[in-house]
Every structure is written in C-alpha cells, then in structure tokens.
Short mmCIF file of C-alpha atoms and ligand atoms in Angstrom, two decimals:
data_model
loop_
_atom_site.label_atom_id
_atom_site.label_comp_id
_atom_site.label_asym_id
_atom_site.label_seq_id
_atom_site.Cartn_x
_atom_site.Cartn_y
_atom_site.Cartn_z
CA MET A 8 -13.16 5.36 27.63
CA ALA A 9 -11.65 5.13 23.72
CA VAL A 10 -8.28 3.35 23.67
CA GLU A 11 -5.30 4.97 23.75
CA HIS A 12 -5.25 6.96 19.94
CA ASP A 13 -4.04 9.74 17.75
CA ILE A 14 -6.60 10.06 15.41
CA ARG A 15 -8.07 13.39 13.36
CA ASP A 16 -11.34 12.86 14.85
CA ILE A 17 -13.21 9.69 16.22
CA ASP A 18 -16.37 11.21 15.30
CA LEU A 19 -15.66 10.31 11.93
CA GLU A 20 -16.57 6.25 13.04
CA HIS A 21 -19.86 6.09 11.63
CA GLY A 22 -18.72 6.98 7.98
CA GLY A 23 -15.61 4.47 8.29
CA ARG A 24 -17.64 1.66 9.92
CA LEU A 25 -19.81 2.04 6.84
CA ARG A 26 -16.85 1.50 4.30
CA ILE A 27 -15.00 -1.02 6.79
CA ASP A 28 -18.28 -3.48 6.22
CA TRP A 29 -18.63 -2.49 2.40
CA ALA A 30 -14.81 -3.98 2.01
CA SER A 31 -15.66 -6.84 4.00
CA GLN A 32 -18.11 -8.16 1.24
CA GLU A 33 -15.52 -8.29 -0.96
CA MET A 34 -13.19 -10.22 1.42
CA PRO A 35 -14.15 -13.92 1.61
CA VAL A 36 -10.90 -15.20 1.87
CA LEU A 37 -9.86 -13.05 5.04
CA ARG A 38 -13.82 -13.54 6.54
CA SER A 39 -12.73 -17.51 5.82
CA ILE A 40 -9.93 -17.31 8.10
CA ARG A 41 -11.37 -14.73 10.62
CA ASP A 42 -14.10 -17.69 11.16
CA ARG A 43 -11.28 -20.42 11.89
CA PHE A 44 -9.36 -17.68 14.00
CA GLU A 45 -12.43 -17.03 16.16
CA LYS A 46 -12.65 -20.60 16.90
CA GLU A 47 -8.74 -21.49 17.15
CA LYS A 48 -7.39 -18.54 18.36
CA PRO A 49 -4.03 -19.02 17.14
CA LEU A 50 -2.62 -15.55 17.60
CA ASP A 51 -3.71 -15.54 21.91
CA GLY A 52 -2.04 -12.93 23.66
CA ILE A 53 0.49 -12.13 21.23
CA ARG A 54 1.16 -7.69 20.78
CA ILE A 55 1.18 -6.98 17.22
CA SER A 56 2.62 -3.52 16.83
CA ALA A 57 1.44 -2.78 12.57
CA CYS A 58 2.92 -0.09 10.28
CA MET A 59 0.49 -0.48 7.05
CA HIS A 60 -1.58 1.96 5.29
CA VAL A 61 -4.61 2.85 7.26
CA THR A 62 -7.60 1.58 4.68
CA THR A 63 -10.82 0.09 5.21
CA GLU A 64 -9.01 -3.47 3.78
CA THR A 65 -6.33 -3.07 6.51
CA ALA A 66 -9.17 -2.60 9.11
CA ASN A 67 -10.53 -5.41 8.49
CA LEU A 68 -7.09 -7.61 8.64
CA MET A 69 -6.79 -5.88 12.28
CA GLN A 70 -10.15 -6.93 13.47
CA VAL A 71 -9.18 -10.48 11.86
CA LEU A 72 -5.90 -10.65 13.75
CA GLN A 73 -7.52 -9.14 17.27
CA VAL A 74 -10.41 -12.09 16.78
CA GLY A 75 -7.31 -14.46 16.47
CA GLY A 76 -6.49 -13.47 19.98
CA ALA A 77 -4.03 -10.77 19.10
CA ASP A 78 -3.61 -7.48 20.61
CA VAL A 79 -3.17 -5.12 17.97
CA VAL A 80 -2.14 -1.40 17.71
CA LEU A 81 -1.87 0.32 14.26
CA CYS A 82 0.13 3.46 12.87
CA ALA A 83 0.29 4.93 9.27
CA SER A 84 2.93 3.70 6.57
CA ASN A 85 2.67 6.82 4.42
CA PRO A 86 2.14 10.31 5.44
CA LEU A 87 -0.79 10.70 3.34
CA SER A 88 -2.88 7.52 2.76
CA THR A 89 -4.58 7.48 6.47
CA GLN A 90 -8.52 7.36 6.02
CA ASP A 91 -8.97 9.27 8.66
CA ASP A 92 -13.01 7.89 9.27
CA VAL A 93 -11.10 4.16 9.42
CA ALA A 94 -8.87 5.52 11.76
CA ALA A 95 -12.05 6.55 13.79
CA SER A 96 -13.81 3.29 13.77
CA LEU A 97 -11.14 1.30 14.64
CA VAL A 98 -10.66 3.07 17.82
CA ALA A 99 -14.11 3.58 18.80
CA ASN A 100 -15.81 0.57 17.50
CA ASN A 101 -12.71 -2.14 18.18
CA GLU A 102 -11.02 -0.73 20.90
CA ILE A 103 -8.06 -0.96 18.37
CA PRO A 104 -5.67 1.76 19.61
CA VAL A 105 -4.41 3.80 16.22
CA TYR A 106 -1.98 6.37 15.60
CA ALA A 107 -2.50 7.96 12.31
CA LYS A 108 -3.80 11.15 10.55
CA LYS A 109 -3.75 12.15 7.32
CA GLY A 110 -1.30 14.79 6.05
CA GLU A 111 0.44 14.33 9.34
CA ASP A 112 4.23 15.80 9.03
CA ASN A 113 7.19 13.77 9.17
CA ASP A 114 7.52 14.57 13.17
CA THR A 115 4.16 13.25 13.61
CA PHE A 116 4.93 10.19 11.36
CA PHE A 117 7.83 8.75 13.25
CA GLU A 118 6.31 9.72 16.35
CA HIS A 119 3.12 7.74 15.35
CA ILE A 120 5.77 5.02 14.44
CA ASN A 121 7.21 5.15 18.39
CA ALA A 122 3.84 5.03 19.87
CA VAL A 123 3.20 1.80 18.13
CA LEU A 124 6.21 0.26 19.48
CA ASP A 125 6.11 1.70 23.04
CA HIS A 126 3.37 -0.93 23.03
CA GLU A 127 6.48 -3.97 22.99
CA PRO A 128 5.18 -6.05 20.41
CA HIS A 129 5.98 -9.55 20.02
CA MET A 130 5.27 -9.29 15.93
CA THR A 131 5.58 -6.46 13.87
CA MET A 132 3.45 -6.27 10.38
CA ASP A 133 5.47 -3.84 8.42
CA ASP A 134 4.64 -1.92 4.79
CA GLY A 135 7.86 -0.86 3.78
CA ALA A 136 10.19 -1.61 6.82
CA ASP A 137 10.23 1.92 8.60
CA LEU A 138 8.89 -0.14 11.72
CA VAL A 139 11.52 -2.65 11.68
CA SER A 140 14.16 -0.18 10.73
CA ILE A 141 13.01 2.02 13.94
CA LEU A 142 13.31 -1.09 15.93
CA HIS A 143 16.78 -2.25 15.00
CA THR A 144 18.01 1.53 14.89
CA LYS A 145 16.73 3.40 17.75
CA ARG A 146 14.59 1.15 19.61
CA SER A 147 16.81 -2.01 20.20
CA ASN A 148 16.25 -2.43 23.50
CA LEU A 149 12.57 -3.81 22.36
CA LEU A 150 14.08 -6.74 19.75
CA GLU A 151 14.30 -9.19 22.72
CA ASN A 152 10.49 -9.32 22.79
CA ILE A 153 9.96 -9.96 19.20
CA ILE A 154 9.44 -13.30 17.40
CA GLY A 155 9.08 -12.02 14.07
CA GLY A 156 7.47 -10.40 11.75
CA THR A 157 5.45 -9.47 8.26
CA GLU A 158 6.45 -7.18 5.02
CA GLU A 159 4.11 -6.18 2.82
CA THR A 160 5.51 -4.38 0.11
CA THR A 161 8.36 -5.02 -2.42
CA THR A 162 10.40 -2.15 -1.09
CA GLY A 163 10.17 -3.55 2.21
CA VAL A 164 11.24 -7.08 1.04
CA ILE A 165 14.21 -5.61 -0.46
CA ARG A 166 15.41 -3.56 2.74
CA LEU A 167 15.07 -6.38 5.02
CA LYS A 168 16.88 -8.81 2.65
CA ALA A 169 19.71 -6.10 2.52
CA MET A 170 19.90 -5.92 6.59
CA ALA A 171 19.95 -10.33 6.22
CA LYS A 172 22.56 -10.12 3.86
CA ASP A 173 24.78 -7.58 6.32
CA GLY A 174 23.16 -9.73 9.34
CA ALA A 175 21.60 -6.95 10.47
CA LEU A 176 18.16 -8.20 11.23
CA LYS A 177 17.48 -9.78 14.85
CA PHE A 178 14.02 -11.60 14.12
CA PRO A 179 12.51 -13.43 11.04
CA ILE A 180 10.45 -11.83 8.68
CA VAL A 181 7.60 -13.45 6.38
CA ALA A 182 7.48 -11.46 3.11
CA ALA A 183 4.27 -11.60 2.66
CA ASN A 184 4.55 -9.82 -1.01
CA ASP A 185 6.62 -12.62 -2.17
CA SER A 186 3.50 -14.74 -2.47
CA ASP A 187 2.27 -15.68 -5.46
CA THR A 188 -1.42 -14.97 -4.68
CA LYS A 189 0.21 -11.31 -3.08
CA HIS A 190 2.15 -9.83 -6.05
CA LEU A 191 0.54 -11.41 -8.99
CA PHE A 192 -2.90 -9.93 -8.49
CA ASP A 193 -2.03 -6.63 -5.56
CA ASN A 194 0.70 -5.85 -7.23
CA ARG A 195 -0.37 -6.07 -10.70
CA TYR A 196 -4.37 -5.82 -10.66
CA GLY A 197 -4.41 -3.65 -7.88
CA THR A 198 -1.97 -1.34 -8.35
CA GLY A 199 -3.07 -1.12 -12.21
CA GLN A 200 -6.63 0.10 -11.41
CA SER A 201 -6.05 2.32 -8.26
CA THR A 202 -2.92 4.70 -9.80
CA LEU A 203 -5.20 5.69 -12.79
CA ASP A 204 -8.19 5.69 -10.27
CA GLY A 205 -5.77 7.96 -8.14
CA ILE A 206 -4.48 10.35 -11.34
CA ILE A 207 -8.56 10.31 -12.71
CA ARG A 208 -9.97 11.55 -8.99
CA ALA A 209 -7.16 14.23 -8.88
CA THR A 210 -7.29 15.50 -11.82
CA ASN A 211 -10.32 14.58 -14.00
CA ILE A 212 -8.86 14.26 -17.09
CA LEU A 213 -9.58 11.87 -19.94
CA LEU A 214 -6.92 9.17 -20.56
CA ALA A 215 -8.33 8.41 -23.98
CA GLY A 216 -5.97 9.97 -26.66
CA LYS A 217 -3.10 11.08 -24.12
CA VAL A 218 0.50 10.15 -23.67
CA VAL A 219 0.81 8.05 -20.41
CA VAL A 220 4.79 7.24 -19.85
CA VAL A 221 5.05 4.35 -17.73
CA GLY A 222 8.23 3.83 -15.39
CA GLY A 223 9.13 0.40 -14.82
CA TYR A 224 7.92 -2.72 -16.19
CA GLY A 225 7.65 -4.75 -13.24
CA TRP A 226 4.54 -6.36 -11.22
CA CYS A 227 3.35 -2.80 -10.50
CA SER A 228 4.11 -0.79 -13.63
CA ARG A 229 3.25 -4.05 -15.63
CA GLY A 230 -0.42 -3.72 -14.74
CA ILE A 231 -0.59 0.23 -14.83
CA ALA A 232 0.57 0.19 -18.30
CA MET A 233 -2.32 -2.41 -19.16
CA ARG A 234 -4.94 -0.40 -17.59
CA ALA A 235 -3.58 3.06 -19.51
CA ARG A 236 -3.53 1.13 -22.64
CA GLY A 237 -7.34 -0.05 -21.88
CA LEU A 238 -8.55 3.34 -21.46
CA GLY A 239 -7.23 4.72 -24.43
CA ALA A 240 -3.84 6.17 -24.21
CA GLN A 241 -0.76 5.86 -26.15
CA THR A 242 1.42 4.22 -23.87
CA ILE A 243 5.14 4.39 -23.32
CA VAL A 244 7.29 2.17 -20.63
CA THR A 245 10.47 2.63 -19.96
CA GLU A 246 13.08 -0.23 -18.08
CA VAL A 247 16.77 -0.40 -17.32
CA ASP A 248 16.10 -4.50 -17.42
CA THR A 249 16.51 -5.93 -20.90
CA VAL A 250 14.36 -8.54 -20.44
CA LYS A 251 11.10 -6.54 -18.98
CA ALA A 252 12.07 -3.80 -21.64
CA LEU A 253 11.59 -7.05 -24.17
CA GLU A 254 8.53 -8.00 -22.53
CA ALA A 255 6.71 -4.49 -22.65
CA VAL A 256 7.56 -4.56 -26.31
CA MET A 257 6.34 -7.34 -27.34
CA ASP A 258 2.90 -6.76 -25.24
CA GLY A 259 2.48 -4.28 -27.65
CA PHE A 260 4.40 -1.06 -26.03
CA GLN A 261 6.48 1.63 -27.02
CA VAL A 262 9.94 1.16 -25.18
CA MET A 263 12.49 3.66 -24.46
CA PRO A 264 14.59 6.14 -22.33
CA MET A 265 12.98 8.33 -20.06
CA ALA A 266 14.89 10.81 -21.74
CA THR A 267 13.06 10.53 -25.15
CA ALA A 268 9.72 10.04 -23.56
CA ALA A 269 9.78 13.17 -21.57
CA PRO A 270 9.25 15.84 -24.19
CA ILE A 271 6.29 13.51 -25.52
CA GLY A 272 4.24 12.72 -22.53
CA ASP A 273 1.50 14.18 -21.29
CA ILE A 274 1.05 12.11 -18.18
CA PHE A 275 3.82 10.43 -15.96
CA VAL A 276 3.80 7.69 -13.58
CA SER A 277 6.49 5.50 -12.01
CA ALA A 278 6.14 2.45 -9.66
CA THR A 279 9.92 1.05 -9.91
CA GLY A 280 11.06 1.13 -6.24
CA ASP A 281 14.02 3.08 -7.16
CA ILE A 282 15.08 6.95 -6.78
CA HIS A 283 14.71 9.62 -9.62
CA VAL A 284 13.29 8.01 -12.36
CA ILE A 285 12.06 10.72 -13.14
CA ASP A 286 14.96 13.19 -12.85
CA THR A 287 15.51 16.79 -13.45
CA HIS A 288 16.67 16.97 -16.86
CA HIS A 289 13.46 15.25 -17.66
CA LEU A 290 11.16 17.66 -15.72
CA GLU A 291 13.14 20.42 -17.76
CA VAL A 292 12.01 19.30 -20.88
CA MET A 293 8.16 18.03 -20.38
CA LYS A 294 5.30 19.84 -21.50
CA ASP A 295 3.87 22.90 -20.87
CA GLY A 296 1.07 21.32 -18.17
CA ALA A 297 2.29 17.86 -17.66
CA MET A 298 1.07 15.44 -15.09
CA VAL A 299 3.26 13.44 -12.74
CA ALA A 300 2.62 10.81 -10.26
CA ASN A 301 4.45 8.19 -8.64
CA SER A 302 3.22 4.77 -7.35
CA GLY A 303 6.28 3.49 -6.16
CA HIS A 304 6.77 2.94 -2.41
CA PHE A 305 9.13 5.86 -1.57
CA ASP A 306 8.25 9.62 -2.82
CA VAL A 307 11.59 9.65 -4.28
CA GLU A 308 10.83 8.37 -7.65
CA ILE A 309 10.43 11.73 -8.76
CA ASN A 310 13.06 14.25 -8.27
CA VAL A 311 10.69 16.77 -6.18
CA LYS A 312 13.43 19.01 -4.55
CA GLY A 313 15.02 19.25 -8.16
CA LEU A 314 11.40 20.46 -9.15
CA LYS A 315 11.30 22.72 -6.53
CA ALA A 316 14.52 24.47 -7.19
CA MET A 317 13.83 24.46 -11.21
CA SER A 318 10.48 26.35 -10.34
CA THR A 319 9.83 29.71 -9.55
CA GLY A 320 7.97 30.70 -6.12
CA ASP A 321 6.00 28.29 -4.40
CA ALA A 322 3.66 25.72 -5.97
CA LYS A 323 0.31 26.72 -6.44
CA LEU A 324 -2.48 23.88 -4.81
CA VAL A 325 -4.70 23.87 -8.00
CA ARG A 326 -7.01 21.36 -7.05
CA PRO A 327 -7.01 19.15 -3.71
CA SER A 328 -4.00 16.66 -4.43
CA VAL A 329 -2.39 18.44 -7.56
CA GLN A 330 0.32 21.36 -6.91
CA GLN A 331 1.12 23.15 -9.91
CA TYR A 332 4.99 24.37 -10.59
CA ASN A 333 5.67 27.21 -12.92
CA ARG A 334 9.48 26.38 -15.00
CA LYS A 335 12.09 29.12 -14.06
CA ASN A 336 13.12 27.93 -17.88
CA GLY A 337 9.97 29.15 -19.57
CA LYS A 338 8.61 25.83 -20.30
CA GLY A 339 5.40 26.42 -18.25
CA ALA A 340 3.94 24.52 -15.93
CA ILE A 341 4.34 21.08 -13.96
CA ASN A 342 1.43 19.24 -12.12
CA LEU A 343 2.78 17.05 -9.43
CA ILE A 344 -0.11 14.94 -8.14
CA GLY A 345 -0.27 13.80 -4.78
CA GLU A 346 3.10 15.42 -3.43
CA GLY A 347 5.12 12.31 -5.12
CA ARG A 348 3.71 10.08 -2.74
CA LEU A 349 1.61 6.96 -3.85
CA VAL A 350 -0.77 8.46 -6.01
CA ASN A 351 -3.33 5.40 -5.51
CA LEU A 352 -3.08 6.12 -1.83
CA ALA A 353 -2.49 9.95 -1.77
CA ALA A 354 -5.14 10.51 -4.17
CA ALA A 355 -7.54 7.51 -4.13
CA GLU A 356 -8.64 4.70 -1.69
CA GLY A 357 -6.09 2.04 -2.51
CA HIS A 358 -6.76 -0.87 -3.59
CA PRO A 359 -9.90 -2.38 -3.95
CA ALA A 360 -10.98 -4.91 -1.29
CA SER A 361 -11.33 -7.79 -3.52
CA VAL A 362 -7.48 -7.99 -4.22
CA MET A 363 -6.59 -6.93 -0.87
CA ASP A 364 -8.47 -9.89 0.20
CA MET A 365 -5.82 -11.90 -1.03
CA SER A 366 -2.91 -10.21 0.29
CA PHE A 367 -4.14 -9.60 3.76
CA ALA A 368 -4.87 -13.34 3.92
CA ILE A 369 -1.57 -14.00 3.44
CA GLN A 370 -0.85 -11.66 5.92
CA ALA A 371 -2.49 -13.16 8.39
CA LEU A 372 -1.58 -16.75 7.49
CA ALA A 373 2.11 -15.42 7.84
CA ALA A 374 1.49 -14.12 11.54
CA GLU A 375 -0.14 -17.48 12.34
CA TYR A 376 2.88 -19.40 10.42
CA MET A 377 5.38 -17.33 11.91
CA LEU A 378 4.05 -18.24 15.57
CA LYS A 379 4.06 -22.04 14.90
CA ASN A 380 7.62 -22.19 13.06
CA SER A 381 9.48 -19.70 15.63
CA ASP A 382 11.34 -22.46 17.27
CA THR A 383 13.03 -23.27 13.72
CA LEU A 384 13.27 -19.90 11.99
CA GLU A 385 16.23 -18.17 11.58
CA ASN A 386 17.09 -13.91 11.35
CA LYS A 387 15.81 -14.22 7.68
CA VAL A 388 13.28 -13.44 4.90
CA TYR A 389 10.85 -16.45 4.47
CA VAL A 390 8.24 -16.84 2.05
CA LEU A 391 5.19 -18.70 2.97
CA PRO A 392 4.91 -22.36 1.30
CA GLU A 393 2.94 -23.25 -1.90
CA GLU A 394 0.25 -24.83 -0.31
CA VAL A 395 -0.57 -21.46 1.33
CA ASP A 396 -1.13 -20.09 -2.04
CA GLN A 397 -2.97 -22.71 -3.45
CA GLU A 398 -5.43 -23.04 -0.52
CA VAL A 399 -6.05 -18.51 -0.94
CA ALA A 400 -6.76 -19.14 -4.41
CA ARG A 401 -8.98 -21.94 -4.03
CA ILE A 402 -11.09 -20.12 -1.56
CA LYS A 403 -10.98 -17.41 -3.90
CA LEU A 404 -12.16 -19.30 -6.96
CA GLU A 405 -14.39 -20.76 -4.64
CA ALA A 406 -16.32 -17.52 -3.73
CA MET A 407 -16.02 -16.32 -6.95
CA GLY A 408 -18.21 -19.39 -8.09
CA ILE A 409 -15.47 -20.91 -10.63
CA LYS A 410 -14.81 -24.34 -10.79
CA ILE A 411 -11.37 -25.99 -11.89
CA ASP A 412 -10.33 -29.14 -13.16
CA THR A 413 -8.36 -31.54 -10.87
CA LEU A 414 -5.50 -33.90 -12.03
CA THR A 415 -6.66 -37.42 -13.11
CA ALA A 416 -5.08 -40.51 -11.29
CA GLU A 417 -3.68 -41.21 -15.23
CA GLN A 418 -3.14 -37.32 -15.60
CA GLU A 419 -0.91 -37.56 -12.07
CA ALA A 420 0.98 -40.50 -12.80
CA TYR A 421 1.75 -39.29 -16.09
CA LEU A 422 3.37 -36.36 -14.91
CA ASN A 423 4.84 -38.11 -12.08
CA GLN A 424 7.51 -40.12 -14.38
CA TRP A 425 10.15 -39.99 -16.66
CA GLN A 426 9.93 -42.91 -18.98
CA VAL A 427 6.94 -41.92 -21.37
CA GLY A 428 8.08 -39.65 -24.13
CA THR A 429 7.73 -39.63 -27.75
CA HIS A 430 5.35 -42.32 -28.98
N1 LIG B 515 0.98 2.18 -4.90
C1 LIG B 515 0.85 0.64 -4.66
O1 LIG B 515 0.24 0.17 -3.65
C2 LIG B 515 1.99 -0.64 -4.43
C3 LIG B 515 1.29 -1.75 -4.22
C4 LIG B 515 2.47 -2.55 -4.39
C5 LIG B 515 4.17 -2.44 -4.50
N2 LIG B 515 4.50 -0.72 -4.43
C6 LIG B 515 5.71 -0.39 -4.55
O2 LIG B 515 6.17 -0.24 -6.07
C7 LIG B 515 7.46 -0.25 -6.30
C8 LIG B 515 7.57 -1.51 -7.72
O3 LIG B 515 7.25 -2.84 -6.73
P1 LIG B 515 7.14 -3.88 -7.76
O4 LIG B 515 6.67 -4.86 -6.91
O5 LIG B 515 6.42 -3.34 -9.15
O6 LIG B 515 8.63 -4.64 -8.07
P2 LIG B 515 9.39 -5.12 -9.44
O7 LIG B 515 10.60 -5.52 -9.29
O8 LIG B 515 8.43 -6.40 -10.12
O9 LIG B 515 9.53 -4.03 -10.83
C9 LIG B 515 9.99 -3.00 -10.64
C10 LIG B 515 11.22 -2.82 -11.99
O10 LIG B 515 11.02 -1.08 -12.22
C11 LIG B 515 12.39 -1.40 -13.02
N3 LIG B 515 13.09 -0.10 -12.41
C12 LIG B 515 13.87 0.07 -11.70
N4 LIG B 515 14.96 1.18 -11.84
C13 LIG B 515 14.32 1.63 -13.06
C14 LIG B 515 14.36 2.75 -13.51
N5 LIG B 515 15.29 3.42 -13.40
N6 LIG B 515 13.71 2.93 -14.92
C15 LIG B 515 12.83 2.28 -15.06
N7 LIG B 515 12.65 1.04 -14.62
C16 LIG B 515 13.38 0.76 -13.63
C17 LIG B 515 13.09 -2.60 -12.55
O11 LIG B 515 13.95 -3.21 -13.67
C18 LIG B 515 12.14 -3.95 -12.69
O12 LIG B 515 11.07 -4.30 -13.83
C19 LIG B 515 8.03 -1.10 -5.27
O13 LIG B 515 8.23 0.26 -4.27
C20 LIG B 515 6.76 -1.28 -4.09
O14 LIG B 515 6.90 -1.09 -2.83
C21 LIG B 515 3.38 -0.07 -4.55
#
C-alpha cells in the first residue's frame, strides 16, 4: 500500500520517474553527495518536513535525504508549481509521502503544509518560510522537537532574518540561498533562463524586437535582463537601489522608473521580492495587449487585485497560462501570465537541473551541517562556511571536465605577506 499522500493521480508515476532520472543526469554534485550519504547515513532517524516546489530536481534532493537516513515528507511551496507526475513518482517509487496538487486552492495549500507538520519534524526545509511561519504561529506545540531548518530563497531568508531580529525565531536556520554556489548561479542563470522559458511557453511570442521591462536588477532580475537581451529584446530595467541601477546602466541597459516604462513596454516581468512593483497606475497606461509576469517568490509584485478592479467582467483564459483582462478605461487588454505567480514554475518547469544541482547540494549539506552543529547553533540565520562553496564548485567543475590552476607555493607565500610592495 502507498504511503500517506494527497496528490493528483498516482498513475502518472511512470512519466514522473523518467523525468526525475533525466534531471539526475545533470546533477553530478548531488549524486556525489548521495554516494557519500549512502555509506555514512548522516541523517539517520531524522524526520524532515519539506515545503518546496515539487519538481524533478526536488525529487532528486528528497531521495538523497532519504538515502542519508532521513524520513522525508514533502508539500508544495507554491500552489501552481507542482509537477503532478513527480509527486506521483515519489509516492509510488520512493515511499515518500507527498501532499501537493498543481492548481490547489489556498485552503488545500495550507492543509498540505499542516499535513507535513503532522509528521512532527526534527528539521524543516522551506522555500519562502511559509512552513516555519505556520510552525511558529499555529503549530508551536511542535517547536520542541525541532533541531533546525534550511531556507531556499531570498524572500524566505528576509522573513527569517526579520523573525530572528524580533527574537521570534525558535530554532536555527541555514540560509541555503546565501551560499555563493546557490544565488550566483540559481538566481541568476536559473531564474534568468527559466523565466523567459515560462513566458515563451505561455505565449509563444518572439522576443526579438519586443520591449521587455524587467523590475529589479538583483540576482534574479539581472539574469532575466541578460537573457532577454540575448534573445533580441530591447530591455529596460527599473530599480530603487542606486548602485544596482548604475550597474544596469553600465551593463548597457536603459534604466527608468516603472511609470515611464509602463506605456513603452510589450512584456513586463518583475523579480524583486517587493510588493506592487507593477501597480495599478502602471497597468492603467500599458499598451493594448501588454503582457505581465512575475518571477519573485510571492504573487504580490503585480497588483492583480487592482488589475481585476480596473477590468470589465472576468478575465478570459486565452491560453493555458494566460488570463486576458479588458480594461474599463478603453485602453484594451492586459495579459497576465501564470496568475502573477512565479512564472518559471507556473508556466515552465522551473530551473534546469544543472543549476539546481548546486542549490540542492547546498541544501543536503546544510541539513548535515545543522545536525552536526546543533549543540552550538543559536536561533539565528546562518550561512554555510565558504569551504562548502569551494567544494561544491570543485565537484561541478570536475563533472564539467574543466581544470583550473592552483596556487604555487611562491604565490601562496606572496598572497599571505605584506612586506613586498612596489619594486
Ligand atoms: N523564480 C524563481 O525561481 C526564483 C529563484 C530565486 C529567487 N526568487 C525570488 O526572486 C526575488 C528576488 O530575489 P533576488 O535573489 O534577485 O533578490 P535581490 O535582493 O538580489 O534583488 C532584488 C532587487 O530588487 C530591487 N527592488 C526592490 N524593490 C524594487 C522596486 N519597487 N522596483 C524595482 N526594483 C526593486 C532591489 O533593489 C534589488 O536590487 C525574491 O522574491 C526571491 O525569493 C525566485
């Protein structure tokens, strides 16, 4: 009999299995951790409740944790990001309880978070801090079991740091996001490519010759802007941070306020972690047929409520992930992609496996680190030591067949002295 679950359809397992194995081929770093975990069982007997996007890459991570001895359960960190065949495969082939259905309503989303908490975890693995937040507010009776947790994304880390600052955080967290081999690659190259993949799959538009407006110039948005330009779009960046704005200018992008870009753009995509970056006064003046999407963690970056209020009647579903709103002001249609939720997961498959390889290697090592250091860690947000990044990068380079130089003894000595300067 299958383990406990609430998924769409267990008969989808075969397709899920094939796709999970396909992703695994691109995840050499995680595979090497798997080999070690299989021998050492560092997570033996530990119950881990994970709230993450249910994708092929996450499935590989869950299996590594399980091989390492953990008892893992999984729910979705976003109502639209679940890949139902992956959920089915984890239940059918790995006996991992999964609670996630693509398109689940908000009540079900929170029921599923509660279901993974019913497993009384020793450790949490979160993407956006919803699990930790519910644990601290509605399920605080479970806190005494918890050794620590890990967090995958920028928005989650911001929320957890705010909790720590208020003295509200009741267990230590490792911010996987803040490791270099995570955000430098996942946020930039992963979000960069997969966000455009989501927009293209949803709309099938040609980006060459279009005006793409990117909200933000942080790790994710920088990647999106870079890739939009690479596909031939005239790319505009909006920012609130002067240094980032200057960087965008020097990287060759047009930089302007969103209000100036709003009537010019064809496609808008925001990835800032901030609220209402694309607000009603922007939506009011956009061109007929403008497309808007979000790749930030929560569905707050576009003022969707405002868009609904300024439109006549209900939105028309014009393609599977595109809702068309007709504005009352006579300016025509606005196309909302993926309901304003993470477009790369709502309309595509999330980040490619090769980049999640490093992010999830960091997650697996973070779980191990948390256990090993549980006696000394305080209720704060930690980053893994730099050597872990070096090691992840080393294995990745090796798997890519790339060799690099090492410091000679002379260079090592030179870089560690202060006496030799100008000759
Ligand atoms: N789609 C994905 O798969 C994915 C992957 C990783 C992270 N994320 C999420 O993407 C968001 C951004 O993450 P990041 O790592 O790039 O963060 P970051 O801090 O590197 O960048 C955010 C940028 O947005 C700018 N910003 C803030 N408010 C703004 C506004 N009103 N207008 C214009 N710019 C504004 C900030 O100045 C900053 O430069 C977070 O919510 C994160 O959780 C999504």
